[in-house]
Short mmCIF file of the C-alpha atoms (twelve columns), coordinates in Angstrom:
data_MODEL
# 
_entry.id   MODEL 
# 
loop_
_atom_site.group_PDB 
_atom_site.id 
_atom_site.type_symbol 
_atom_site.label_atom_id 
_atom_site.label_alt_id 
_atom_site.label_comp_id 
_atom_site.label_asym_id 
_atom_site.label_seq_id 
_atom_site.Cartn_x 
_atom_site.Cartn_y 
_atom_site.Cartn_z 
_atom_site.pdbx_PDB_model_num 
ATOM 1   C CA . UNK A 1   -26.025 -14.504 -22.949 1 
ATOM 2   C CA . UNK A 2   -27.124 -12.002 -19.380 1 
ATOM 3   C CA . UNK A 3   -24.944 -11.473 -16.821 1 
ATOM 4   C CA . UNK A 4   -24.792 -12.876 -13.660 1 
ATOM 5   C CA . UNK A 5   -26.831 -10.816 -10.628 1 
ATOM 6   C CA . UNK A 6   -25.020 -9.305  -7.905  1 
ATOM 7   C CA . UNK A 7   -24.433 -10.561 -4.656  1 
ATOM 8   C CA . UNK A 8   -27.355 -8.863  -2.359  1 
ATOM 9   C CA . UNK A 9   -24.812 -8.649  0.668   1 
ATOM 10  C CA . UNK A 10  -21.858 -6.290  0.049   1 
ATOM 11  C CA . UNK A 11  -18.656 -7.417  -0.548  1 
ATOM 12  C CA . UNK A 12  -16.054 -7.845  2.646   1 
ATOM 13  C CA . UNK A 13  -12.042 -7.319  2.326   1 
ATOM 14  C CA . UNK A 14  -10.302 -9.071  4.962   1 
ATOM 15  C CA . UNK A 15  -6.944  -7.622  6.914   1 
ATOM 16  C CA . UNK A 16  -4.840  -10.031 8.827   1 
ATOM 17  C CA . UNK A 17  -2.536  -9.035  11.555  1 
ATOM 18  C CA . UNK A 18  1.005   -10.691 10.968  1 
ATOM 19  C CA . UNK A 19  2.470   -12.165 14.022  1 
ATOM 20  C CA . UNK A 20  4.880   -9.846  16.502  1 
ATOM 21  C CA . UNK A 21  3.418   -6.954  14.856  1 
ATOM 22  C CA . UNK A 22  0.957   -4.340  16.283  1 
ATOM 23  C CA . UNK A 23  -1.752  -3.164  14.850  1 
ATOM 24  C CA . UNK A 24  -2.344  -0.984  11.784  1 
ATOM 25  C CA . UNK A 25  -5.346  1.259   11.562  1 
ATOM 26  C CA . UNK A 26  -8.179  0.868   8.441   1 
ATOM 27  C CA . UNK A 27  -9.748  3.625   7.489   1 
ATOM 28  C CA . UNK A 28  -12.292 5.064   4.668   1 
ATOM 29  C CA . UNK A 29  -10.387 6.755   1.710   1 
ATOM 30  C CA . UNK A 30  -10.838 7.935   -1.913  1 
ATOM 31  C CA . UNK A 31  -11.023 4.939   -4.551  1 
ATOM 32  C CA . UNK A 32  -8.544  7.493   -6.858  1 
ATOM 33  C CA . UNK A 33  -4.856  7.800   -6.117  1 
ATOM 34  C CA . UNK A 34  -3.511  11.084  -7.421  1 
ATOM 35  C CA . UNK A 35  -0.133  9.261   -7.403  1 
ATOM 36  C CA . UNK A 36  -1.087  6.424   -8.727  1 
ATOM 37  C CA . UNK A 37  -2.294  8.002   -12.057 1 
ATOM 38  C CA . UNK A 38  1.293   10.543  -12.394 1 
ATOM 39  C CA . UNK A 39  3.478   7.274   -12.999 1 
ATOM 40  C CA . UNK A 40  4.850   7.115   -16.053 1 
ATOM 41  C CA . UNK A 41  3.011   4.213   -18.006 1 
ATOM 42  C CA . UNK A 42  0.172   3.984   -14.827 1 
ATOM 43  C CA . UNK A 43  3.105   1.389   -13.732 1 
ATOM 44  C CA . UNK A 44  1.155   1.374   -10.201 1 
ATOM 45  C CA . UNK A 45  -1.692  -0.444  -12.315 1 
ATOM 46  C CA . UNK A 46  -0.353  -3.247  -12.720 1 
ATOM 47  C CA . UNK A 47  0.095   -4.237  -9.327  1 
ATOM 48  C CA . UNK A 48  -3.298  -6.033  -8.706  1 
ATOM 49  C CA . UNK A 49  -3.156  -6.760  -4.816  1 
ATOM 50  C CA . UNK A 50  -2.637  -2.399  -4.599  1 
ATOM 51  C CA . UNK A 51  -5.457  -2.015  -7.242  1 
ATOM 52  C CA . UNK A 52  -8.018  -4.229  -5.565  1 
ATOM 53  C CA . UNK A 53  -7.523  -2.732  -2.265  1 
ATOM 54  C CA . UNK A 54  -7.472  1.413   -4.164  1 
ATOM 55  C CA . UNK A 55  -10.986 0.504   -5.691  1 
ATOM 56  C CA . UNK A 56  -12.640 -1.204  -2.568  1 
ATOM 57  C CA . UNK A 57  -11.753 2.774   -0.781  1 
ATOM 58  C CA . UNK A 58  -9.908  2.276   2.266   1 
ATOM 59  C CA . UNK A 59  -6.024  2.993   2.970   1 
ATOM 60  C CA . UNK A 60  -3.700  1.221   6.329   1 
ATOM 61  C CA . UNK A 61  -2.292  3.819   8.311   1 
ATOM 62  C CA . UNK A 62  1.683   3.522   9.203   1 
ATOM 63  C CA . UNK A 63  1.808   4.016   13.322  1 
ATOM 64  C CA . UNK A 64  5.901   2.637   12.649  1 
ATOM 65  C CA . UNK A 65  8.149   5.137   13.259  1 
ATOM 66  C CA . UNK A 66  10.040  5.838   9.669   1 
ATOM 67  C CA . UNK A 67  12.005  8.167   8.102   1 
ATOM 68  C CA . UNK A 68  12.362  8.089   4.339   1 
ATOM 69  C CA . UNK A 69  13.455  9.338   0.608   1 
ATOM 70  C CA . UNK A 70  13.421  9.593   -2.277  1 
ATOM 71  C CA . UNK A 71  16.058  10.914  -4.943  1 
ATOM 72  C CA . UNK A 72  13.730  10.895  -7.730  1 
ATOM 73  C CA . UNK A 73  14.722  8.366   -9.191  1 
ATOM 74  C CA . UNK A 74  12.842  4.955   -10.422 1 
ATOM 75  C CA . UNK A 75  15.146  2.250   -9.489  1 
ATOM 76  C CA . UNK A 76  15.485  0.631   -6.431  1 
ATOM 77  C CA . UNK A 77  18.015  2.365   -4.930  1 
ATOM 78  C CA . UNK A 78  16.356  6.023   -5.016  1 
ATOM 79  C CA . UNK A 79  13.740  5.401   -2.359  1 
ATOM 80  C CA . UNK A 80  16.174  4.512   0.885   1 
ATOM 81  C CA . UNK A 81  14.061  4.290   4.302   1 
ATOM 82  C CA . UNK A 82  15.306  4.576   7.756   1 
ATOM 83  C CA . UNK A 83  13.319  2.739   10.912  1 
ATOM 84  C CA . UNK A 84  13.255  4.991   13.930  1 
ATOM 85  C CA . UNK A 85  15.007  3.412   17.573  1 
ATOM 86  C CA . UNK A 86  11.695  2.738   19.016  1 
ATOM 87  C CA . UNK A 87  9.987   0.816   16.348  1 
ATOM 88  C CA . UNK A 88  12.680  -1.234  14.590  1 
ATOM 89  C CA . UNK A 89  12.808  -4.639  15.777  1 
ATOM 90  C CA . UNK A 90  8.853   -4.836  14.508  1 
ATOM 91  C CA . UNK A 91  9.358   -2.747  11.339  1 
ATOM 92  C CA . UNK A 92  6.815   -3.926  8.269   1 
ATOM 93  C CA . UNK A 93  7.712   -1.458  5.886   1 
ATOM 94  C CA . UNK A 94  10.215  -2.499  3.018   1 
ATOM 95  C CA . UNK A 95  10.900  -1.612  -0.714  1 
ATOM 96  C CA . UNK A 96  11.250  -4.087  -3.060  1 
ATOM 97  C CA . UNK A 97  10.359  -2.309  -6.259  1 
ATOM 98  C CA . UNK A 98  11.016  0.195   -8.875  1 
ATOM 99  C CA . UNK A 99  9.196   4.428   -9.138  1 
ATOM 100 C CA . UNK A 100 10.170  5.150   -5.931  1 
ATOM 101 C CA . UNK A 101 6.839   3.021   -4.137  1 
ATOM 102 C CA . UNK A 102 7.256   1.951   -0.090  1 
ATOM 103 C CA . UNK A 103 5.653   -1.423  0.869   1 
ATOM 104 C CA . UNK A 104 4.290   -1.957  4.138   1 
ATOM 105 C CA . UNK A 105 3.351   -5.694  4.829   1 
# 
């Protein structure tokens, strides 16, 4: 059995702006992430949306003013996020997982 041929046009990835949020720049980047390799058991590779986005070689730059404190713990409580005054009402950053990971949505 032969494999299907690849599409002639490049595949695209779409990003959508959430209502009431400022747009964040999307820029080209390496598809390799050292921090993903350094996590015990390569746990970060289990997040399929993040893995797929990284493999496409793009990164979203945060334009929200935040202060982060990570104490090195692999627990949710190990990461603290503080929004700096001007951006607090629309800040799209949170952490809902372990391994000191910050999600920007």
